[in-house]
XYZ file of C-alpha atoms in Angstrom:
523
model
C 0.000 0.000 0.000
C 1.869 3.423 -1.336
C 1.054 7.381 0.657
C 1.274 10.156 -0.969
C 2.245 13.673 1.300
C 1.159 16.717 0.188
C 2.288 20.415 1.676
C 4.097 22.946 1.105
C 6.238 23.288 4.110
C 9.192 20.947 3.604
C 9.475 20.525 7.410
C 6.355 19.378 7.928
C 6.755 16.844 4.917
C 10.202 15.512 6.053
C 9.246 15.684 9.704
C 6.190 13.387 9.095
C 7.553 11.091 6.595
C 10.626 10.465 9.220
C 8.746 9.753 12.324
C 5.352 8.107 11.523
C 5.974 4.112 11.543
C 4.941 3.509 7.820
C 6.068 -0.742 8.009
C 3.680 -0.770 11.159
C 1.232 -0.305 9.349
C 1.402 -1.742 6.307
C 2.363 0.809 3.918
C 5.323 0.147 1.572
C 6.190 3.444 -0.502
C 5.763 7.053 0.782
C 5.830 9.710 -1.608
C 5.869 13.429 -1.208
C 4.957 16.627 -3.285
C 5.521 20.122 -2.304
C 2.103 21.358 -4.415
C -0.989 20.273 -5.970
C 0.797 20.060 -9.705
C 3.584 18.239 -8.065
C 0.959 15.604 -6.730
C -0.926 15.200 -10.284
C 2.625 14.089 -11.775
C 3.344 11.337 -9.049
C -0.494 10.338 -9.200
C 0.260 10.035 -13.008
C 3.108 7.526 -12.769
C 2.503 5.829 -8.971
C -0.224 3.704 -7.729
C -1.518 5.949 -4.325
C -3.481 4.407 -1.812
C -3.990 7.042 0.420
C -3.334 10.857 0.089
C -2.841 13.253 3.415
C -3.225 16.678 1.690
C -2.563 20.094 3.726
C -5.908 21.846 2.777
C -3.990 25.682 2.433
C -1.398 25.318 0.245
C -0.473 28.642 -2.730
C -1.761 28.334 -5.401
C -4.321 24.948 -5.897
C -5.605 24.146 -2.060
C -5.780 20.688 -0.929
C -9.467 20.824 -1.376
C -9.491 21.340 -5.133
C -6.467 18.763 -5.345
C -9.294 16.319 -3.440
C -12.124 16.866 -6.332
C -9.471 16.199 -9.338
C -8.555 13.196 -7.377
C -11.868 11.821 -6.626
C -12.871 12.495 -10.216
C -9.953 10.702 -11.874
C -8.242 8.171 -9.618
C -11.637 7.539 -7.053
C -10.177 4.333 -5.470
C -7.871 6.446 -3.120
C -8.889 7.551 -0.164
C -8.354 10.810 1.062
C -7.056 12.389 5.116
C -7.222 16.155 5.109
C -4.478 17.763 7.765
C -4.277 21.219 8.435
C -3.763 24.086 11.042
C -7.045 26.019 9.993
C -9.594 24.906 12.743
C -12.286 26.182 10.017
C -15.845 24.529 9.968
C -16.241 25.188 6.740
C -13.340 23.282 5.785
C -14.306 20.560 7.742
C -17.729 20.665 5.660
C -16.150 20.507 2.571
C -13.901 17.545 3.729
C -17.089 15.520 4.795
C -19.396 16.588 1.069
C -15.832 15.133 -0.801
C -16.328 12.224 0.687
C -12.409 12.342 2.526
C -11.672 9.618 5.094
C -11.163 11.854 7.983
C -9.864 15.469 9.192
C -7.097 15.932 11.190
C -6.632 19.326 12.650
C -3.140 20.821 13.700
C -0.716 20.567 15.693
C -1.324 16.756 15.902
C 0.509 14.241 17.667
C 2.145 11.515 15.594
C 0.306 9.238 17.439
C -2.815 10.584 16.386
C -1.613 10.544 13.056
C -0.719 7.108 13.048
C -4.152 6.124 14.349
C -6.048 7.825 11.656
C -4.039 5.840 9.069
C -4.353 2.736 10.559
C -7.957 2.939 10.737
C -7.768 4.033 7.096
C -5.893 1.095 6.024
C -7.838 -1.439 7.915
C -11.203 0.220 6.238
C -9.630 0.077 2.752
C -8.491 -3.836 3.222
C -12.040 -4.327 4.469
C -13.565 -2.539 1.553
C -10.991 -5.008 -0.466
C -12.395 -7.993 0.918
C -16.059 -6.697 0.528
C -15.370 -5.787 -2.783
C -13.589 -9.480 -3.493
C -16.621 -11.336 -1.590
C -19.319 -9.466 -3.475
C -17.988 -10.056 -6.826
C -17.206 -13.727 -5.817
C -20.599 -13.551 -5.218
C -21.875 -12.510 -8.516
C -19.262 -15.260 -10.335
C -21.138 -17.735 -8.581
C -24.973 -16.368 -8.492
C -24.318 -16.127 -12.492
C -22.934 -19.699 -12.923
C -26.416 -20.660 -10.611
C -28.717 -18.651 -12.611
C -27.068 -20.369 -15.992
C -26.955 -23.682 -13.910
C -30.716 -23.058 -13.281
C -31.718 -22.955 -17.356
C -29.492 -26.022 -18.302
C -31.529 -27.993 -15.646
C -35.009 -26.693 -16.796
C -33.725 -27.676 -20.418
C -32.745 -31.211 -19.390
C -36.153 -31.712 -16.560
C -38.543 -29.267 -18.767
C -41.741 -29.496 -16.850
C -39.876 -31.818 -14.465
C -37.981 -28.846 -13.193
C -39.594 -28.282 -9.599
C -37.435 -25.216 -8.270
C -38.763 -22.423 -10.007
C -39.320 -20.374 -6.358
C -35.302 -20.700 -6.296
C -35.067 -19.665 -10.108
C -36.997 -16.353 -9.651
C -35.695 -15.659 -6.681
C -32.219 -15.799 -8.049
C -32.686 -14.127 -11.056
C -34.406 -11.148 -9.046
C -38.001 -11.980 -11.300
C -40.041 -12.664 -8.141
C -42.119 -9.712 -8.174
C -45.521 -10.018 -10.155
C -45.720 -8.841 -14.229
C -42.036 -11.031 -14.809
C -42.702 -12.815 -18.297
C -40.260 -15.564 -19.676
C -39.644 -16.988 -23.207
C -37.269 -19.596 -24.331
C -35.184 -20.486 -27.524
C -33.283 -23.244 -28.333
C -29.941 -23.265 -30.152
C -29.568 -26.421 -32.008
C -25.573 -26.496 -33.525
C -23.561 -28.615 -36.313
C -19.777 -28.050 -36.917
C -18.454 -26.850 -33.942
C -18.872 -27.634 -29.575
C -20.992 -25.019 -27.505
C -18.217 -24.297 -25.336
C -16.469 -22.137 -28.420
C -20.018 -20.809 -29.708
C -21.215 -19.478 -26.242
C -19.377 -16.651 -26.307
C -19.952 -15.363 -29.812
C -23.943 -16.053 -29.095
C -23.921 -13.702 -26.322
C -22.424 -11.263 -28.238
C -24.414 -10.869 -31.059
C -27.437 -11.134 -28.683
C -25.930 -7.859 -27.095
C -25.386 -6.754 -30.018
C -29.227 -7.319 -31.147
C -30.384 -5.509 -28.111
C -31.050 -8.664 -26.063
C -29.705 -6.785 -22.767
C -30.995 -3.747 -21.269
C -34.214 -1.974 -22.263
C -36.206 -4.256 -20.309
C -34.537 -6.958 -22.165
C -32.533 -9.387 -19.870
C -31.170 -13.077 -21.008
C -29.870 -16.030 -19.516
C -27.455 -18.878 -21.129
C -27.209 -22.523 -20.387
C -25.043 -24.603 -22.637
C -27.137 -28.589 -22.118
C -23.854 -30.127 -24.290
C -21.893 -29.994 -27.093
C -24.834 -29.367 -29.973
C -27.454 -27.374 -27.743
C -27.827 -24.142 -25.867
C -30.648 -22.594 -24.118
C -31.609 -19.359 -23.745
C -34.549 -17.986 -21.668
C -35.242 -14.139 -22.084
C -37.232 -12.163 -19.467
C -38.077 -8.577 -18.648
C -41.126 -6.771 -16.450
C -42.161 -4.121 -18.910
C -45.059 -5.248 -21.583
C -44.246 -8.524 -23.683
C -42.671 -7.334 -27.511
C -44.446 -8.476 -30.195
C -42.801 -11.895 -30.994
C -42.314 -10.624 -34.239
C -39.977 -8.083 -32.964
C -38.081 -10.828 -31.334
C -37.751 -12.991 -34.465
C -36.475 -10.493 -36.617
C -33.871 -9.496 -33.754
C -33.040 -13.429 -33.719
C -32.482 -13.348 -37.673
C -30.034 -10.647 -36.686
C -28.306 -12.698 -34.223
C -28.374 -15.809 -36.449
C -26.783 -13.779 -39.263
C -24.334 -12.551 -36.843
C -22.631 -15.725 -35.382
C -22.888 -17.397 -38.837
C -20.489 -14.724 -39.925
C -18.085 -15.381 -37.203
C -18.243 -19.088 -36.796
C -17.804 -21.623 -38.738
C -20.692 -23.518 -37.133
C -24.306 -24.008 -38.829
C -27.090 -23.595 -36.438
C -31.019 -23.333 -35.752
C -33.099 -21.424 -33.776
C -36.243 -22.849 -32.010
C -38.497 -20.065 -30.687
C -40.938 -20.557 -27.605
C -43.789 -19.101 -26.631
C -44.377 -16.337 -23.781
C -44.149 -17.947 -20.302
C -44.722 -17.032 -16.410
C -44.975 -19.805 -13.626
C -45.245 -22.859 -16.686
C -41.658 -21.634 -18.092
C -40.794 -25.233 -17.912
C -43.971 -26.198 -19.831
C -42.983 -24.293 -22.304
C -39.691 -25.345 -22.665
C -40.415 -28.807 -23.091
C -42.779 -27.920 -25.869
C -39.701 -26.198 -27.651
C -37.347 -29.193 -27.024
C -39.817 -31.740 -28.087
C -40.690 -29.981 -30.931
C -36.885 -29.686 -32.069
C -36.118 -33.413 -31.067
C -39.102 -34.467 -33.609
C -37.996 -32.594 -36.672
C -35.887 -32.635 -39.237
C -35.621 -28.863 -40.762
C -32.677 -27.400 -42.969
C -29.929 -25.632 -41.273
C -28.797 -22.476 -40.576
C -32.910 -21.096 -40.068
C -34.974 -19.971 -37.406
C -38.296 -21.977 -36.415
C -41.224 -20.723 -34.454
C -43.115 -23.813 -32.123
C -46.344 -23.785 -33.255
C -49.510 -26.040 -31.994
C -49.581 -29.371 -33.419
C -51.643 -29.699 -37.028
C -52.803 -32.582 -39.025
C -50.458 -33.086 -41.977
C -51.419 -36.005 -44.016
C -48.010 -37.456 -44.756
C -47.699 -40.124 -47.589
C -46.193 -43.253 -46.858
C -43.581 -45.467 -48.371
C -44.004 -48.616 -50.073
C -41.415 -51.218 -50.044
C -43.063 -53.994 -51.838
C -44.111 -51.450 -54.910
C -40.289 -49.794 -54.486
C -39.133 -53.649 -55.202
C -40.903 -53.484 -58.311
C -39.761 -50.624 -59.279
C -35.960 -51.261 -58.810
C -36.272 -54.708 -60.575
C -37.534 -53.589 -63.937
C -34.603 -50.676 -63.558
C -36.844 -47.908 -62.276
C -34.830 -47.110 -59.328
C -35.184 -43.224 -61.103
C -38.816 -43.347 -59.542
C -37.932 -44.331 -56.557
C -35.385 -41.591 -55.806
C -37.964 -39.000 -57.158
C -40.941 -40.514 -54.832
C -38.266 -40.276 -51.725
C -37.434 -36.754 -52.300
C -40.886 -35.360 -53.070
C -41.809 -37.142 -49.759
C -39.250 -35.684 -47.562
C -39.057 -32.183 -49.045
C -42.873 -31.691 -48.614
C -42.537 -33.055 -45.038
C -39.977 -30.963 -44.404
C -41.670 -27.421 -45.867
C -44.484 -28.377 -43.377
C -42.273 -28.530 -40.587
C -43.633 -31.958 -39.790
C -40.525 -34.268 -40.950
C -39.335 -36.221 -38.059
C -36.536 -38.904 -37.736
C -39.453 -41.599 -37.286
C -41.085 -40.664 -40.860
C -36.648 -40.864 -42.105
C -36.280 -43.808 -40.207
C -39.367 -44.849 -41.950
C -38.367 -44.209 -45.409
C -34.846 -46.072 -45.029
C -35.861 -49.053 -43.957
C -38.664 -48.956 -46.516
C -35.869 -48.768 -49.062
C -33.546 -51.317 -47.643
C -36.546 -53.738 -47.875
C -37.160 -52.309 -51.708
C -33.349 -53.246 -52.495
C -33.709 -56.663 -50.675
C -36.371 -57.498 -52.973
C -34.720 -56.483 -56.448
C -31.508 -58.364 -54.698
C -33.242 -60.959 -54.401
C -35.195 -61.566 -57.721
C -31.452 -61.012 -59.098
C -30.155 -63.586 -57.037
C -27.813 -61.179 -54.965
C -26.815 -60.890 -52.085
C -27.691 -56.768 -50.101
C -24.464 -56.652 -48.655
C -23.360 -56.722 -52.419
C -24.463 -52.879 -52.492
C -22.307 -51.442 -49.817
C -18.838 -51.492 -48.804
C -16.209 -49.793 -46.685
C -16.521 -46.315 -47.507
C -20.309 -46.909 -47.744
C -21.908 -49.254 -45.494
C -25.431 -50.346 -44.525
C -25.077 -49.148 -41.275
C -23.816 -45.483 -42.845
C -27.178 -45.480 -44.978
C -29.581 -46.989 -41.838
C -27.974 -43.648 -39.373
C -28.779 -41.100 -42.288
C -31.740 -39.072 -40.726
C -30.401 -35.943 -39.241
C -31.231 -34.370 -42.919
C -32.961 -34.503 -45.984
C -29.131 -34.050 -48.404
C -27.561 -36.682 -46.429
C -30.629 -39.539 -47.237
C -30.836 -38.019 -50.287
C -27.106 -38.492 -51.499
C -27.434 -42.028 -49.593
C -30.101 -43.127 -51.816
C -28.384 -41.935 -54.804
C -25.238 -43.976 -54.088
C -27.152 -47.475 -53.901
C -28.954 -46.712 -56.462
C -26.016 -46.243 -58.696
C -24.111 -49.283 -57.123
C -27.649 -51.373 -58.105
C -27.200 -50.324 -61.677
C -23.293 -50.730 -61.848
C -24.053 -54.908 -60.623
C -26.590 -54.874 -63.890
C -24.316 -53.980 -66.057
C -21.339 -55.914 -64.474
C -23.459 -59.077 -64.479
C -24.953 -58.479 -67.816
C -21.076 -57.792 -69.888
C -20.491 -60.790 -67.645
C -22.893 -63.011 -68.588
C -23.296 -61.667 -72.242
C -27.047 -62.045 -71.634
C -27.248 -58.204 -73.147
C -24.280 -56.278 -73.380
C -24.189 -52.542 -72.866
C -22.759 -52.152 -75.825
C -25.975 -53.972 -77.675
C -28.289 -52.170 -75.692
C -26.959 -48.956 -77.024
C -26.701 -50.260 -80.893
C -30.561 -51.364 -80.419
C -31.700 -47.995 -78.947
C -29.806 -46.064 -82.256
C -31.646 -48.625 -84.573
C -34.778 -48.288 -82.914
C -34.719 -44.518 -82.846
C -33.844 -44.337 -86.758
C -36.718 -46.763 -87.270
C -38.993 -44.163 -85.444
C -37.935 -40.995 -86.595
C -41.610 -40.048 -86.995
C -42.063 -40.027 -83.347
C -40.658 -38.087 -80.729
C -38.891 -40.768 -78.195
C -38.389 -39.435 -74.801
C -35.048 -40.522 -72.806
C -37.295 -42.244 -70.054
C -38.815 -44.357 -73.343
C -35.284 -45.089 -74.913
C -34.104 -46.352 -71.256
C -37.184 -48.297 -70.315
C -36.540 -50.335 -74.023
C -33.200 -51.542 -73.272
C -34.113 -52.029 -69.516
C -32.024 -49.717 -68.212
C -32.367 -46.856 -64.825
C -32.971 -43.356 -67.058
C -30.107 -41.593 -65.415
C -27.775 -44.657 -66.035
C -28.765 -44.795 -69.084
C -27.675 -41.138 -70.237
C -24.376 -41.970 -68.973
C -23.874 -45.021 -71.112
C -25.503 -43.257 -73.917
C -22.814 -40.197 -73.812
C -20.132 -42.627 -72.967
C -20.990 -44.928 -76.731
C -22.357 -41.887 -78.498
C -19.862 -39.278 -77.556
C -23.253 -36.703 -77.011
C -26.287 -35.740 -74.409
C -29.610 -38.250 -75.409
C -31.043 -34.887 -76.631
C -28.450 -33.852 -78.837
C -28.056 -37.318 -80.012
C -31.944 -37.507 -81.226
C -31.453 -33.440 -82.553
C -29.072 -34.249 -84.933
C -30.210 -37.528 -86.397
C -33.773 -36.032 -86.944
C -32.409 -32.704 -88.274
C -29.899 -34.362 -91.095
C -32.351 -36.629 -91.928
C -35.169 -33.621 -92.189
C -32.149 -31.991 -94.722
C -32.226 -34.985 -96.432
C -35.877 -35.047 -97.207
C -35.272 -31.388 -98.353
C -32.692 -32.055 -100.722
C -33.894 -35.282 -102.221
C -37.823 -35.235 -102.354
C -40.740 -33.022 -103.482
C -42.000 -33.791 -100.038
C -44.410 -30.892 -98.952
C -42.302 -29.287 -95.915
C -45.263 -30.037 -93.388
C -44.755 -33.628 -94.122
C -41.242 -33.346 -93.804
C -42.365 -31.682 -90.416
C -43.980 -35.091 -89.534
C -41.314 -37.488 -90.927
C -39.306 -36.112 -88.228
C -41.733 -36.263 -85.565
C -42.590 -32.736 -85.164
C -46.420 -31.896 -85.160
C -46.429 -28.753 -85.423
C -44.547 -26.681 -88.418
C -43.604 -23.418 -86.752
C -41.786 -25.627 -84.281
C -40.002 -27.540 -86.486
C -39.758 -24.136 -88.819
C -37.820 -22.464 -85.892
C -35.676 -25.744 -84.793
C -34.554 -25.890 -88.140
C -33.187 -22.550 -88.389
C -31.646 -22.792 -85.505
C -29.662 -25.991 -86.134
C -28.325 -24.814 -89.821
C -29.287 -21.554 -90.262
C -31.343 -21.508 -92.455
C -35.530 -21.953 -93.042
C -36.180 -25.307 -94.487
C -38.070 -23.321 -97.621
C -34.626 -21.741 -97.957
C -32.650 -24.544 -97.768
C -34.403 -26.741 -99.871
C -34.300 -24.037 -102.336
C -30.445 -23.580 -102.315
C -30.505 -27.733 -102.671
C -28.915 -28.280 -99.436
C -25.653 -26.534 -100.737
C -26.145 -24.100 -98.100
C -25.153 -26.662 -95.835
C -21.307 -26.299 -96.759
C-alpha cells in the first residue's frame, strides 16, 4: 500500500515522513509533493493508496487537489491535515467524501491512528469488494446452472421459487420466453461466447430486455429471455433473432437453428419442453430460425417397399429416388418431418433393395462397402441431403451390378443395348422418343442410361436424337418433293412453326430456304 504527502512546508513533509511508523502499518512506498501540480505528476506515474493533503497550500488548495482526485483516480482515499480549525473546511472535507480530518498541531500518534484505521477500512472494503464479486461469479454460474436444468427436466424442473428468486423476477408482471440453439460443426463451449455477443449486439440486454445462457452439451444451448415491462411483439423478437443468427454465422464456422418458444410465467418449464420436443421431432434445414407452433394434421404419404421392389427390378430405381425426395421435401416445408417418418423411409428402401436383390439372385451386402456401409445409410436421418445423397449412391451401385453381371454373362451387353436404342430410334424418326422411353426399351435406370448413352455416343440423349432427326429432315429437303409439313412429320414434329424455328436454328437456315439452295447451303 503506497502514501502520498502533500504540503508545502518541507518541514512538515520531512518531519512526518521520518517519524510516523509507515512498516507498522502496512504501507510500503511514501511519496511526497511540495504542491498540488507536483501531486498530479506522481499520481500520473505511482499507484496511491492514500493521500494526506494540507488543505492551504499557494496556489491549488488541498481541497481542489481532493475533487481532481476523486474524479480521476476515485479508489484512493483521502485524510485532510491542516492548522485552519475552520468549519467550513471541515464541511467541505465531509461533502468530498475524505476519510477523515485531522486538525493541527497533531501528535504523531494521532496521526498514526487515523491511518491505521484508514488502512484497515480500505483492506475491508478489499475484501467486501472481493466477496461481493465472488458472489456474482457464482450467483451467475447458478442462474445459468438453473436454465441447463429446466432444459434437461422441462416441466420436471420443480425449483422455479429458487429460479426467480435468483434471477431477481419474483415480483408479479415477470414474463419468460425460451429459444433453443440447435448447432452442427463446432462444440458449444467455443459458440457461447460469440452467441452472447451478437445477442448484445441485437439488443437482447438492457431496455427491459434481460437473457440467460445454459449450454445442455456440445450441440445445444438454451436461452430464456425475461423482462417486467409489456411482452414485444414476438415478431420483434424474431427479426432481432435473424439478426443474431446472421451474426454468429459470420463469425463461426458452425451451422445452427433457432427454435423459438412461446411467452411464459410460472409454466416456463412447460414451455420449454414444448420447444425441445418440438426440435427433437424434426428434421428442418440448417442455418434457419423456427417458431413452435400447436400441433396440425399433416397427411403425410407413406412409403411402399413392396411397390419400391418393383420398381428397382424392372430398372426404375429413377422413380424411386424422385418418390423419396418429393416425400421428404414436402414433409420438411411443413415442418412436420421427423426422424421416425426418415427412419421410416430407409428401412422402406432397404426392404425395396432386398427385394430387387433378391429376384437377381444377390446378395444386399453386395451394395455397400467400406466407404459406404449399410449401417452409414440406416444412421442417415439428421437431414434430408444426407438420405438423399445415400439413396443416390445405392442406387447407382444397383445399376453398376446390372451392367457388371450383364457384360459378364453376355445375356445383353451394354454395348448392344446402345446399338438397339440407335436402330430403334432411326426406325422411329416419326415419333418423338423421350429418354425415359429409350431407357425403359433396353431395360435400363434413365439416369444410367444417359451416362452409357454419352459414354458410346460421344453426345447428351437430346443432342443425339437433334441431330439424327435434323440431317435426316435436310435430307428429305434435298432429295424429295415432299411438302415441308410432311417433312415436319417425318421427323416427328407436329407442329410446323416448331419444327420451322428448330430448323433454323440448327443450320441456319428456313427449311423453304434450304431446300431451295438444294442443301448446298449446308457447306
Amino acid at each position: 500500500m503506497n502514501v502520498l504527502l502533500v504540503d508545502d512546508q518541507v518541514l512538515i513533509l520531512k518531519a512526518t515522513r521520518k517519524l510516523v511508523n509507515w512498516e507498522a502499518l502496512g504501507i510500503g512506498k511514501v511519496f511526497t509533493a511540495g504542491s498540488a501540480s507536483q501531486a498530479r505528476e506522481i499520481f500520473a506515474r505511482e499507484q496511491i493508496d492514500i493521500m494526506l493533503a494540507d488543505i492551504e497550500m499557494p496556489g491549488e488548495d488541498g481541497l481542489s487537489l481532493r475533487r481532481w482526485q476523486a474524479e480521476r483516480y476515485p479508489e484512493t482515499s483521502c485524510i485532510f491535515l491542516t492548522s485552519h480549525a475552520d468549519f467550513a473546511y471541515a464541511q467541505e472535507a465531509i461533502r468530498g467524501a475524505a476519510f477523515d480530518y485531522i486538525l493541527q498541531p497533531a501528535s504523531i500518534q494521532d496521526i498514526e491512528e487515523v491511518l491505521r484505521r484508514c488502512v484497515e477500512y480500505r483492506k475491508a472494503q478489499g475484501e467486501l469488494m472481493a466477496r461481493s464479486s465472488e458472489y456474482e461469479e457464482k450467483l451467475e454460474q447458478l442462474v445459468e446452472s438453473y436454465v441447463t436444468a429446466m432444459f434437461f427436466q422441462k416441466d420436471k424442473f420443480l425449483r422455479m421459487a429458487e429460479w426467480k428468486k435468483d434471477t431477481g423476477t419474483q415480483d408479479r408482471g415477470w414474463w419468460y420466453l425460451p429459444c433453443l440453439v440447435r448447432l452442427w460443426g463446432q462444440k458449444a463451449s467455443k459458440t457461447e461466447a460469440p452467441l452472447c455477443a451478437a445477442l448484445e449486439k441485437a439488443g437482447f440486454a438492457g431496455n427491459g430486455w434481460r437473457y440467460t445462457v445454459g449450454r445442455m452439451n456440445d450441440a445445444e444451448i438454451g436461452i430464456v429471455f425475461c423482462g417486467q415491462m409489456e411482452p414485444p411483439a414476438l415478431q420483434e423478437v424474431w427479426e432481432r433473432l435473424e439478426m443474431v443468427l446472421q451474426e454468429v454465422l459470420e463469425s463461426t464456422a458452425v451451422e445452427m437453428n433457432f427454435y423459438l418458444g412461446c411467452y411464459a410465467g410460472e409454466d416456463l418449464p412447460r414451455r420449454i419442453a414444448e420447444v425441445t420436443e418440438y426440435a427433437a421431432r424434426r428434421i428442418l434445414q440448417r442455418n434457419a430460425l423456427y417458431r413452435v407452433r400447436e400441433e396440425h394434421d399433416v397427411e403425410l404419404r407413406m412409403p411402399s417397399a413392396a411397390q419400391w421392389g418393383q420398381w428397382l427390378t424392372r430398372g426404375d430405381g429413377v422413380l424411386i429416388r424422385n418418390q423419396i425426395t418429393n416425400m421428404l421435401r414436402y414433409a420438411q416445408r411443413e415442418q412436420y418431418l421427423t426422424i421416425g417418418y426418415m427412419q421410416r423411409v430407409i428401412h422402406c428402401f432397404l426392404e425395396a433393395c432386398s427385394i430387387a436383390c433378391y429376384e437377381q439372385k444377390w446378395e444386399v451386402a453386395e451394395l455397400f462397402g467400406e466407404e459406404y456401409s449399410k449401417e452409414k445409410l440406416l444412421r442417415a436421418y439428421d437431414s434430408v441431403e444426407e438420405l438423399e445423397g445415400c439413396v443416390e449412391e445405392c442406387l447407382y451401385r444397383y445399376q453398376r451390378l446390372v451392367a457388371q453381371r450383364d457384360e459378364t454373362e453376355g445375356a445383353y451387353s451394354i454395348h448392344e443395348r446402345m446399338q438397339d436404342i440407335l436402330h430403334y430410334l432411326e426406325e422411329n424418326m416419326s415419333r418423338m422418343i423421350s429418354r425415359r422411353e429409350a431407357a425403359k426399351y433396353v431395360m435400363l435406370n434413365e439416369d444410367y442410361f444417359s451416362r452409357i448413352f454419352r459414354k458410346e455416343t460421344g453426345m447428351g440423349y437430346k443432342e443425339y436424337l437433334l441431330q439424327q432427326k435434323m440431317n435426316y429432315a435436310k435430307k428429305l429437303l434435298t432429295q424429295t418433293d415432299m411438302p415441308i409439313t410432311l417433312v415436319a412429320s417425318r421427323v416427328g414434329y407436329d407442329n410446323f412453326t416448331n419444327f420451322s424455328q428448330m430448323f433454323r436454328k440448327y443450320t441456319g437456315f428456313t427449311p423453304s430456304a434450304w431446300r431451295k439452295e438444294g442443301g448446298e447451303s449446308e457447306n
